Short mmCIF file of C-alpha atoms in Angstrom, two decimals:
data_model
loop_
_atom_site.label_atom_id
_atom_site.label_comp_id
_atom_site.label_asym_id
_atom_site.label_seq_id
_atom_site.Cartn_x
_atom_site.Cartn_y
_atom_site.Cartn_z
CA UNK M 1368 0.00 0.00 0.00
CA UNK M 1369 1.44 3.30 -0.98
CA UNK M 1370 1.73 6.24 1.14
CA UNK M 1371 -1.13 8.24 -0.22
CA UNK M 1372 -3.25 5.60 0.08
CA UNK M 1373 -2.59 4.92 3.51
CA UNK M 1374 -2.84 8.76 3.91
CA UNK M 1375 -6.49 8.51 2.23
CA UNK M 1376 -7.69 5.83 4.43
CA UNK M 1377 -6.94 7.62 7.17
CA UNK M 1378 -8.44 10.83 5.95
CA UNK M 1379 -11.51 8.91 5.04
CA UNK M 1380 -11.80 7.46 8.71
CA UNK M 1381 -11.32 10.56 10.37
CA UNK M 1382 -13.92 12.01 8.09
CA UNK M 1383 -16.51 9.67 9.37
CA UNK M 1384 -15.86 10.11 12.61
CA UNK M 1385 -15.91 13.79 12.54
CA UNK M 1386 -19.84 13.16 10.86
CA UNK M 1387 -20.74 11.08 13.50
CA UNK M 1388 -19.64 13.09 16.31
CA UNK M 1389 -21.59 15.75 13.81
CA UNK M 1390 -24.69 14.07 13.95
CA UNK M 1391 -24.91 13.35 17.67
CA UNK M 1392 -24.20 17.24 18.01
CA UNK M 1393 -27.21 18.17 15.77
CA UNK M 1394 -29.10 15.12 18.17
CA UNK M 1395 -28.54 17.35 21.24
CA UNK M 1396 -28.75 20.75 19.42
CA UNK M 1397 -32.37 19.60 18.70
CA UNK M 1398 -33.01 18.59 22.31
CA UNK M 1399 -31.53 22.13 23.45
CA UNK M 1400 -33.90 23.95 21.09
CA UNK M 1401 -36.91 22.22 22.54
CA UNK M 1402 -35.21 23.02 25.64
CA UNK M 1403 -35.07 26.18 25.14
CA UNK M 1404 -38.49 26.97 23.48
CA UNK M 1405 -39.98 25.53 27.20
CA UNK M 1406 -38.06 27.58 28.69
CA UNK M 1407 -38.88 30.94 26.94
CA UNK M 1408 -42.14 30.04 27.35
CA UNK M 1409 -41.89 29.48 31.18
CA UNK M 1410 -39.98 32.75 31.70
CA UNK M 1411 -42.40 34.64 29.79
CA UNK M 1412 -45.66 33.40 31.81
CA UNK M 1413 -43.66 33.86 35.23
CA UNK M 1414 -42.74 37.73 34.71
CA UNK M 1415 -46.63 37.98 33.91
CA UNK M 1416 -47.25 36.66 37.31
CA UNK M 1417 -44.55 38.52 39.44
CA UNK M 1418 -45.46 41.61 37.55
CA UNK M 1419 -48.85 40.75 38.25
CA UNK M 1420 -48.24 40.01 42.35
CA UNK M 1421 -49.47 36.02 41.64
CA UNK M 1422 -52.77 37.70 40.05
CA UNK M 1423 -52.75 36.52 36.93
CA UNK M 1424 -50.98 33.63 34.66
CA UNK M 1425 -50.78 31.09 38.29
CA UNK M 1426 -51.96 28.27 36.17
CA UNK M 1427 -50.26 28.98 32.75
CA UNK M 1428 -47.42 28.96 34.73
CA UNK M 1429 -47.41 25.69 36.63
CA UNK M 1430 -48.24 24.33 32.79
CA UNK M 1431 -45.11 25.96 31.42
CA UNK M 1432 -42.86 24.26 34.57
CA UNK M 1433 -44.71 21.27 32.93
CA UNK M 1434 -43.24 21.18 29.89
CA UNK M 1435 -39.95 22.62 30.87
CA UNK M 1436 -39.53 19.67 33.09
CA UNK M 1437 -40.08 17.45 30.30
CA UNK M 1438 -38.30 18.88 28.00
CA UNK M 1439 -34.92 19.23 30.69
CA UNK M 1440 -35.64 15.28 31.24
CA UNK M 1441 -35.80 14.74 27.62
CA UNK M 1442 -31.81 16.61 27.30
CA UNK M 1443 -31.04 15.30 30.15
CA UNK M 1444 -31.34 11.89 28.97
CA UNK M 1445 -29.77 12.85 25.90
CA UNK M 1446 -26.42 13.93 27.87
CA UNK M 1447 -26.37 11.27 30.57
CA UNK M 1448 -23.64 9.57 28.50
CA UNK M 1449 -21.33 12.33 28.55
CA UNK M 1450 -21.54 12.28 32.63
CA UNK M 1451 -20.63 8.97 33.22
CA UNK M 1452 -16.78 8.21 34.84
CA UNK M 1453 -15.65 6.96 31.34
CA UNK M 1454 -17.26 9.52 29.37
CA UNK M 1455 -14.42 11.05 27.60
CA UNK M 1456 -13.31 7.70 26.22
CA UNK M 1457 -17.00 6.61 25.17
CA UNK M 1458 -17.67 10.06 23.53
CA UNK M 1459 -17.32 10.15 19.48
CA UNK M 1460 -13.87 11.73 18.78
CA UNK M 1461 -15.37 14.82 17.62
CA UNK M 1462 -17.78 15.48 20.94
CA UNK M 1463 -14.78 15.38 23.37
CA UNK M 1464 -14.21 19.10 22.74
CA UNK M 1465 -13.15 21.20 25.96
CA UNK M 1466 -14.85 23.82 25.55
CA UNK M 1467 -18.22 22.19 24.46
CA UNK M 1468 -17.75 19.96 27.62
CA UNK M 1469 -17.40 22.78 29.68
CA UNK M 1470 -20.34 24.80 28.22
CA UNK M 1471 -22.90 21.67 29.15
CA UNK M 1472 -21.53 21.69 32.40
CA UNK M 1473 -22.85 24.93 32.80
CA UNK M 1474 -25.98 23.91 31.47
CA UNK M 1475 -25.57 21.13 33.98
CA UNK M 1476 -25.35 23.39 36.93
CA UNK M 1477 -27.76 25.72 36.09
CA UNK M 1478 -30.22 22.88 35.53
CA UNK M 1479 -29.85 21.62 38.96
CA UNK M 1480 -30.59 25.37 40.42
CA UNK M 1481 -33.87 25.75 38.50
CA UNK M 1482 -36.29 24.05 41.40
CA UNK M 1483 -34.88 26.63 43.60
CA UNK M 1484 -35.32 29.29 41.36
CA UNK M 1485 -39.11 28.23 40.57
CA UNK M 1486 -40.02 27.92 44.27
CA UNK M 1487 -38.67 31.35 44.97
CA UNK M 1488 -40.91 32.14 41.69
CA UNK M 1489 -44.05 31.10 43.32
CA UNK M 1490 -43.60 32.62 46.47
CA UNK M 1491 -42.88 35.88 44.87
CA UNK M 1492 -39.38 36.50 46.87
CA UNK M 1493 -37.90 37.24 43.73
CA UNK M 1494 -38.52 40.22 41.38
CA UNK M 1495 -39.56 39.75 37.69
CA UNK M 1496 -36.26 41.81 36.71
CA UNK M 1497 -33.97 39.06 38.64
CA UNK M 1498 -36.38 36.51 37.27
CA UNK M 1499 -35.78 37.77 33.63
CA UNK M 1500 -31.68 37.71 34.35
CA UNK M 1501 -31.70 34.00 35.61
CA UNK M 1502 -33.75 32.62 33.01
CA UNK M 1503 -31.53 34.94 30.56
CA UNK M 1504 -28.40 32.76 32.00
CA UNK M 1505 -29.66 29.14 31.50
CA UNK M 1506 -30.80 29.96 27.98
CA UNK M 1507 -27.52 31.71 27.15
CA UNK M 1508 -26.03 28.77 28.17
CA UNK M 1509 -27.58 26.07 26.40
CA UNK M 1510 -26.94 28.87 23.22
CA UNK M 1511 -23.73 27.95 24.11
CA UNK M 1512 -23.69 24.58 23.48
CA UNK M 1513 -25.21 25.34 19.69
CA UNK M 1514 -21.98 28.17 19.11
CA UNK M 1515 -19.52 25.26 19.97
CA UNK M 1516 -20.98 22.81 17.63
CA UNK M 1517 -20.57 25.61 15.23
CA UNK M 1518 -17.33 26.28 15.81
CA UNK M 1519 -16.26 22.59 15.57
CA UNK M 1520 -18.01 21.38 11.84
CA UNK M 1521 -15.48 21.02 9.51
CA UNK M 1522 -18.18 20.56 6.64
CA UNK M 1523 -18.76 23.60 4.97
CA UNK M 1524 -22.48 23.16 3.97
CA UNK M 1525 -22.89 21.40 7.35
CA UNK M 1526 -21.17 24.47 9.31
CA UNK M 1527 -23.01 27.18 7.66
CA UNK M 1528 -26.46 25.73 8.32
CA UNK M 1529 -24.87 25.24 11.92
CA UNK M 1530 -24.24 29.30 11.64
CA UNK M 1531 -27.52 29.97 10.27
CA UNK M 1532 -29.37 28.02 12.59
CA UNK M 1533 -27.09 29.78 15.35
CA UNK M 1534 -27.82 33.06 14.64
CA UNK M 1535 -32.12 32.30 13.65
CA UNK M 1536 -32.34 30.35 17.28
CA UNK M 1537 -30.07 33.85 19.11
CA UNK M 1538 -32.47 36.34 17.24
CA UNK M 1539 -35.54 34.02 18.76
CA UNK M 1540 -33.92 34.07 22.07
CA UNK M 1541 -33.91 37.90 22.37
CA UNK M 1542 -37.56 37.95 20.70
CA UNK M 1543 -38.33 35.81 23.75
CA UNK M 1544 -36.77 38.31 26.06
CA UNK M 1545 -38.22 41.21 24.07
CA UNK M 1546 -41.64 38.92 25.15
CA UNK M 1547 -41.06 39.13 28.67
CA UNK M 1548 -39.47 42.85 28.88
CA UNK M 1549 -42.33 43.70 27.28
CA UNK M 1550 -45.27 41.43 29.54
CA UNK M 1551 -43.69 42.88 32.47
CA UNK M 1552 -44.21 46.65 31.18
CA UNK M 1553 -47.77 45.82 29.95
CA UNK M 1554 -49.09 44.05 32.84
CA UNK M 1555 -47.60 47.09 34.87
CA UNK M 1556 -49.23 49.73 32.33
CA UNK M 1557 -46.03 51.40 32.13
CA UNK M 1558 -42.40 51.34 30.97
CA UNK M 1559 -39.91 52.92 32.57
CA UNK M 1560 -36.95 54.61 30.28
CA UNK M 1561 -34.59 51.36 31.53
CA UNK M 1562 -37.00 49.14 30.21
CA UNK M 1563 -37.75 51.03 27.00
CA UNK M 1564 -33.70 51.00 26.45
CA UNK M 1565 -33.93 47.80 27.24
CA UNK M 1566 -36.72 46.78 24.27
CA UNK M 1567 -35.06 49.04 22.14
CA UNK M 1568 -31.67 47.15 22.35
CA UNK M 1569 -33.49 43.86 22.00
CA UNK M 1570 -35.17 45.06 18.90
CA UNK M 1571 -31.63 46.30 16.98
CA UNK M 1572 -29.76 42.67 18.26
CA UNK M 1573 -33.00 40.47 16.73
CA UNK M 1574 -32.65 42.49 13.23
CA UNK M 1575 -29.00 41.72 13.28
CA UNK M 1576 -29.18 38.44 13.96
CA UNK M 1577 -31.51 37.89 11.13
CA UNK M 1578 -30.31 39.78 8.84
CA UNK M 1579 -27.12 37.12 8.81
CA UNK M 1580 -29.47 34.17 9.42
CA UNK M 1581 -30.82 35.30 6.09
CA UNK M 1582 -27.69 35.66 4.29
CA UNK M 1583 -26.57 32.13 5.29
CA UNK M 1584 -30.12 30.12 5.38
CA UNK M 1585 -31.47 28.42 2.18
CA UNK M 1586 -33.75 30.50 -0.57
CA UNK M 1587 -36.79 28.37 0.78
CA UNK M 1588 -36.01 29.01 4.48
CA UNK M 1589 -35.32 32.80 3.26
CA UNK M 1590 -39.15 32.84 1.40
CA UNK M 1591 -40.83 31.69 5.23
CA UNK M 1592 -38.73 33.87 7.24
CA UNK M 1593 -39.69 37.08 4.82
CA UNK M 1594 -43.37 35.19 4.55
CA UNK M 1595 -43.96 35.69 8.42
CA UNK M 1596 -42.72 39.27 8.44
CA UNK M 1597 -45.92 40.13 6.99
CA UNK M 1598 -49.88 39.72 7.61
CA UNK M 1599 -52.10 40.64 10.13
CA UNK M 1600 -50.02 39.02 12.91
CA UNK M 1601 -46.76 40.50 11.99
CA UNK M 1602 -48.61 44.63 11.87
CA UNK M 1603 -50.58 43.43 15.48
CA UNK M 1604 -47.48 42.93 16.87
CA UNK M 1605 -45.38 46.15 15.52
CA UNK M 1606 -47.95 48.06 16.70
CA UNK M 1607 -47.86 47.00 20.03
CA UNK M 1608 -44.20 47.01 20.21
CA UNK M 1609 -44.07 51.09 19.02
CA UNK M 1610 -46.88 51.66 21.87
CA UNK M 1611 -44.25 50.47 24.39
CA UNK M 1612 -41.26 51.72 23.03
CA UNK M 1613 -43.43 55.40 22.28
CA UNK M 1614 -42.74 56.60 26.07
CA UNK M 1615 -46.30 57.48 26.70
CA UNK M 1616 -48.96 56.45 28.91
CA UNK M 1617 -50.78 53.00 28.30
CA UNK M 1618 -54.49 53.77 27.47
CA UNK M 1619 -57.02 52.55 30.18
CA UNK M 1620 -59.45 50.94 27.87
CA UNK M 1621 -56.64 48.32 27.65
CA UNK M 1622 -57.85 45.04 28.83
CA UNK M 1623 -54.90 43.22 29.88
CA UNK M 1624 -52.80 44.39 28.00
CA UNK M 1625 -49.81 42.08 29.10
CA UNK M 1626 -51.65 39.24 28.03
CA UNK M 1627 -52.39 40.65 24.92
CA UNK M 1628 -49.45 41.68 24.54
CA UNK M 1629 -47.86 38.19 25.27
CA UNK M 1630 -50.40 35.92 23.23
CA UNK M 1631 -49.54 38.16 20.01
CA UNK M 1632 -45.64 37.70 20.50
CA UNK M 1633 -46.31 34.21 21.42
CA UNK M 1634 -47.81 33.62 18.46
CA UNK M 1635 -44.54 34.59 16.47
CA UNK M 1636 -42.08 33.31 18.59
CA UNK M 1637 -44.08 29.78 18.32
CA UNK M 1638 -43.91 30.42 13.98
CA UNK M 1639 -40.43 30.51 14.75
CA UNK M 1640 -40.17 27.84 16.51
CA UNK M 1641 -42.03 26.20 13.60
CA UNK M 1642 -38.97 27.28 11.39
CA UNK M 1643 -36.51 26.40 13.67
CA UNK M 1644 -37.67 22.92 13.70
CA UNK M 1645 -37.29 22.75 10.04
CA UNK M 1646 -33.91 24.29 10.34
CA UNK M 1647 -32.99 21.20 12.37
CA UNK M 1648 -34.62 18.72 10.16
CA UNK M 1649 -32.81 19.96 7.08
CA UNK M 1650 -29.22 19.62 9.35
CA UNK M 1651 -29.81 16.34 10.27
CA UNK M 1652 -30.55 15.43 6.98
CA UNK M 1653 -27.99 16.60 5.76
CA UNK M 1654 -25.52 15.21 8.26
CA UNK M 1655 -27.16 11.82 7.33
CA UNK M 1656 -26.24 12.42 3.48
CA UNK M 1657 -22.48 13.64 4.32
CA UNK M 1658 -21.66 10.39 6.09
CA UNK M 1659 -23.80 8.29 3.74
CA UNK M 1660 -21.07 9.89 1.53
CA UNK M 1661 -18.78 8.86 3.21
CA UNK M 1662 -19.05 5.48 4.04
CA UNK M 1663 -19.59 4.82 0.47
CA UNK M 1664 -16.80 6.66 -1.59
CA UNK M 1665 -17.36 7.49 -5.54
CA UNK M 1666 -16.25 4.07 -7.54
CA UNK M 1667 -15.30 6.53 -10.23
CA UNK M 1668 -12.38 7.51 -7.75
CA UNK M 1669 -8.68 5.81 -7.98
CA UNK M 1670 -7.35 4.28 -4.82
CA UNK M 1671 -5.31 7.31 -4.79
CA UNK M 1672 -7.11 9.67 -6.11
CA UNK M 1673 -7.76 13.08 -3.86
CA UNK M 1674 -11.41 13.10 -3.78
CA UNK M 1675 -12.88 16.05 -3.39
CA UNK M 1676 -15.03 15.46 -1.05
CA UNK M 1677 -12.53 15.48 1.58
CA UNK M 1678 -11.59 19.32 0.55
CA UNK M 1679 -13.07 20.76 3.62
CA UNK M 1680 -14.00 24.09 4.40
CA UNK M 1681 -10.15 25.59 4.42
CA UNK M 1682 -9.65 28.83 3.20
CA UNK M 1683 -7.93 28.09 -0.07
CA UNK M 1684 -10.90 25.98 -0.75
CA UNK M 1685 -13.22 28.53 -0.21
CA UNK M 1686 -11.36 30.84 -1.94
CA UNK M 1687 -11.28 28.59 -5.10
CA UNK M 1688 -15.33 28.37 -4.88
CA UNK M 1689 -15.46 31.79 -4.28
CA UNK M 1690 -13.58 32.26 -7.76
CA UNK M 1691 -15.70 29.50 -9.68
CA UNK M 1692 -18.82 31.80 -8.87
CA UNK M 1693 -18.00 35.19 -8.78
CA UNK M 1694 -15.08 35.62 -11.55
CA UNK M 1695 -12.68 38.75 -10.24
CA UNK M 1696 -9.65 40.12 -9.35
CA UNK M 1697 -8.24 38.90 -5.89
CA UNK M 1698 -9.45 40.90 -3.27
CA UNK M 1699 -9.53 41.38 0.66
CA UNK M 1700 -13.28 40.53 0.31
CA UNK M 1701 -12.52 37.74 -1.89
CA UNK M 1702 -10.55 35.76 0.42
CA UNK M 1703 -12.39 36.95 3.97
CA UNK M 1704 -15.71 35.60 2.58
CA UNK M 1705 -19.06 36.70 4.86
CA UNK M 1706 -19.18 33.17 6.21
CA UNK M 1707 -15.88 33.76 7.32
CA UNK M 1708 -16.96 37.17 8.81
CA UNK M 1709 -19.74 35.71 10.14
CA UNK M 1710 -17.56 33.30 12.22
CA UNK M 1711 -15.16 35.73 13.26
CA UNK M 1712 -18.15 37.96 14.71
CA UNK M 1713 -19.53 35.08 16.68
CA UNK M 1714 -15.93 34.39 18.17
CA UNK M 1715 -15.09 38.07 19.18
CA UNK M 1716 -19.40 38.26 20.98
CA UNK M 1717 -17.80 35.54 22.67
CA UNK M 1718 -14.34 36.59 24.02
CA UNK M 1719 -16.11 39.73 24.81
CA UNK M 1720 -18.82 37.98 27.18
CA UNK M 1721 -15.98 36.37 28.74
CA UNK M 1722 -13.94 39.45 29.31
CA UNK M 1723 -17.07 40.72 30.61
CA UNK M 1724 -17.16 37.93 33.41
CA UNK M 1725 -13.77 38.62 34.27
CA UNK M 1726 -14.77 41.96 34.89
CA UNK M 1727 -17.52 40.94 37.14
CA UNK M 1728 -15.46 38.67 39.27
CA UNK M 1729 -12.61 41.11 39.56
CA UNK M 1730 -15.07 43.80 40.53
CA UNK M 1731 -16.43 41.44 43.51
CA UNK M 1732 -13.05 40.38 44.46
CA UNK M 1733 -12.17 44.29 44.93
CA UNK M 1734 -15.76 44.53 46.71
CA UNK M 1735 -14.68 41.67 48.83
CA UNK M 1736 -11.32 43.29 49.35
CA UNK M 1737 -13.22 46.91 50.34
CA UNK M 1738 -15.41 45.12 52.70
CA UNK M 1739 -12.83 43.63 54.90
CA UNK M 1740 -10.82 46.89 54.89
CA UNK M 1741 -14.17 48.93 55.93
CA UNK M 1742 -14.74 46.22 58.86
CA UNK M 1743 -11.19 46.23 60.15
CA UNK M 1744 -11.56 50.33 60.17
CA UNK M 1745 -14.61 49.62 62.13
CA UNK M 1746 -13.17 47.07 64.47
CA UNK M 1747 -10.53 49.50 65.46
CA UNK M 1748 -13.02 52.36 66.37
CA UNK M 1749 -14.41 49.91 68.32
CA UNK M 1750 -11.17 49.38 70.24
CA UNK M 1751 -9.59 52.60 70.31
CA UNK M 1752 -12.85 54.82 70.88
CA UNK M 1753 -14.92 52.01 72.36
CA UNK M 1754 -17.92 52.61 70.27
CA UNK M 1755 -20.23 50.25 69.18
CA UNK M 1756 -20.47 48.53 65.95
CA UNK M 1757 -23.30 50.39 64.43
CA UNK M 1758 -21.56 53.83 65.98
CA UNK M 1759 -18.28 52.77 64.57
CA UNK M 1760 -19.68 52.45 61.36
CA UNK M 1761 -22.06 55.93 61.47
CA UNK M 1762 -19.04 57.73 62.20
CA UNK M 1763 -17.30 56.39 59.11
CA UNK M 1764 -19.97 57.12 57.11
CA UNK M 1765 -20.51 60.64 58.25
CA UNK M 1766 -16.84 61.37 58.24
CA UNK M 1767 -16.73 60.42 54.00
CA UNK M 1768 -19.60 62.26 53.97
CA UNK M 1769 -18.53 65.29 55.17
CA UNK M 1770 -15.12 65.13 53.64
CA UNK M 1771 -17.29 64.36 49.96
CA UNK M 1772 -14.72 61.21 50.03
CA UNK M 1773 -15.35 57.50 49.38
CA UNK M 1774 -16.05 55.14 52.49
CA UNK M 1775 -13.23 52.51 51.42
CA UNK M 1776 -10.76 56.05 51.89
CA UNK M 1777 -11.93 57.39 55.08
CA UNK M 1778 -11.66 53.42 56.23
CA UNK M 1779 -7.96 52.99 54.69
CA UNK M 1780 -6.96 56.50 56.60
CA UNK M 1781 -8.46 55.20 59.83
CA UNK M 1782 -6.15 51.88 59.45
CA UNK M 1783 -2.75 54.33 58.39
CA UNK M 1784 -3.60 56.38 61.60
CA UNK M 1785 -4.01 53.38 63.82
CA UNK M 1786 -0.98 51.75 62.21
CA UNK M 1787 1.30 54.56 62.48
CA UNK M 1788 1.06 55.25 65.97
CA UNK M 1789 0.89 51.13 66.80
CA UNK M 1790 2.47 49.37 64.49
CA UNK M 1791 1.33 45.97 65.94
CA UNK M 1792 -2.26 46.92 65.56
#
């Protein structure tokens, strides 16, 4: 056997595996997208009954845990494999990805805390704002989970249906949260300006998201999508949306307006979700054809023959199609294709939402930090001018205050007194 032929094999092999691991990944993609749907649902139906005080929406909520809870079991199921001791040598090649791994162990954890997140629901000890942020987490995280399959498919038709689907199931996620902004405003008959900002923002991030799920998705995907953009549903629903973005006062011949308000965006979230299932059918479909491919290579191809099948999505290969179809000079654009663009976008949202983490836990370490220099500074009042706690602390407050300085300072000058005069203190 010659060398390239050996070579071949090999490629061939790996190329199968990489489809399988594929496949499963689309299996659990479609289980978080179910996931997912529940869970938008739930979140939207809970703000309506915190906003509400328990009111209204008591039993469209328990029916929404319902089908969360079935839907987690369902995923659940699908990922007790990749919990067991010996899961990273059981796992397809292509699953036992780090960062993948480490994204459904967020889901994981997040998962376990939702009981204790719906009992704090029911007893209303948490606000619909807090509400909004936790339910905002697990779903971001199981989004996760769909951006690292992404970022793993090697197949070029299979990764930008991966992309489009990414960026169609993001743009639903933010219409879900643009649903429950905007239940909580309506079923409060007002919106504040931090919850206007807050639509508007939602709003510009949904039309970017589909604006590249349409420049990636298929023309008959494309026809639906612009399809449910019109009608009577689609002019219901904008001009609800530019009553509570308008800053003005809800009428009072409104009958419930949050429920109006949330069966109408309901309604097109759940048309989504119609296309998103689609979406997910034509990817797995797809994935099946791919390694039907390649577990039965073209007879027209030599033993050693490079078959072009195996030419996966590298650059010069894209670059060659690129040429094939649109005949030019060589260009900046040429070689940097959208898809590529498109990829590179979704990896710098990322490394931004982890440098935005970091941020947060380096601002709570320096909050931790603060705290224990404020309480040391109190503890030594309490020594030195034998006050009590709540004194000690009055008079550091009222000291900043007077001085227009920061607490943390007048604390830190407290401890450089103290420690000048004893050094031991």
């Amino acid at each position: 056997m010659t060398a390239t032929r050996r070579l071949l094999q090999a490629a061939r092999t790996l190329q199968r595996e990489q489809l399988a691991a594929l496949s499963a990944t689309v299996a659990v993609v479609t289980d978080i997208s179910r996931c997912v749907h529940a869970l938008q649902r739930e979140r939207g139906s809970s703000i309506i009954y915190l906003g509400s005080a328990g009111s209204r929406f008591g039993a469209q909520r328990d029916q929404r845990v319902a089908d969360s809870e079935r839907a987690q079991a369902t995923l659940e199921q699908r990922l007790a494999p990749w919990t067991a001791p010996d899961a990273g040598g059981a796992l397809p090649p292509g699953l036992a990805n780090v960062r993948l791994l480490l994204s459904v162990a967020a889901v994981w954890q997040d998962l376990d805390g939702l009981p204790d997140l719906r009992q704090r629901i029911a007893t209303q000890q948490l606000s619909a704002d807090d509400t909004l942020r936790a339910f905002n987490q697990l779903i971001g995280h199981l989004l996760q989970v769909i951006f690292e399959a992404a970022d793993t498919a090697s197949d070029p038709d299979i990764m930008r249906r991966l992309v489009s689907l990414f960026h169609f199931i993001q743009g639903k996620e933010l219409a879900g949260q643009e649903r429950a902004c905007g239940a909580l405003g309506f079923t409060l008959a007002h919106f504040d300006a931090p919850h206007r900002n807050t639509l508007e923002t939602l709003i510009g991030s949904q039309r970017r998201c589909f604006d590249t799920f349409a420049e990636f998705t298929s023309p008959d995907s494309l026809a639906r999508w612009q399809q449910l953009q019109s009608g009577p549903l689609n002019d219901t629903f904008e001009a609800l949306r530019e009553l509570a973005c308008s800053g003005k006062p809800l009428a009072r011949t409104l009958e419930n307006p949050g429920e109006q308000w949330y069966a109408v965006a309901t309604q097109r979230i759940d048309a989504m979700h119609e296309e998103e299932t689609r979406l997910l059918d034509a990817l797995r479909e797809c994935c099946r054809q791919r390694l039907q491919q390649a577990e039965r290579p073209n007879a027209a191809e030599g033993p050693d023959a490079l078959p072009q099948a195996l030419l996966w999505a590298s650059p010069v290969a894209l670059f060659a199609q690129h040429q094939q179809e649109h005949a030019g000079a060589l260009s900046l654009d040429t070689i940097e294709s959208r898809f590529n663009r498109s990829l590179v976008e979704l990896v710098q949202a990322q490394n931004a939402r982890l440098q935005r983490i970091g941020d947060e836990l380096e601002s709570t370490r320096q909050a931790l930090r603060e705290r224990r220099e404020i309480e040391r500074a109190k503890g030594l009042l309490m020594t030195h001018q034998q006050l009590s706690e709540a004194q000690a602390y009055r008079l550091l407050r009222k000291t900043a205050m007077d001085q227009s300085k920061p607490l943390i300072e007048v604390a830190r000058n407290v401890i450089q007194v103290v420690e000048m005069f004893e050094p031991d203190a």
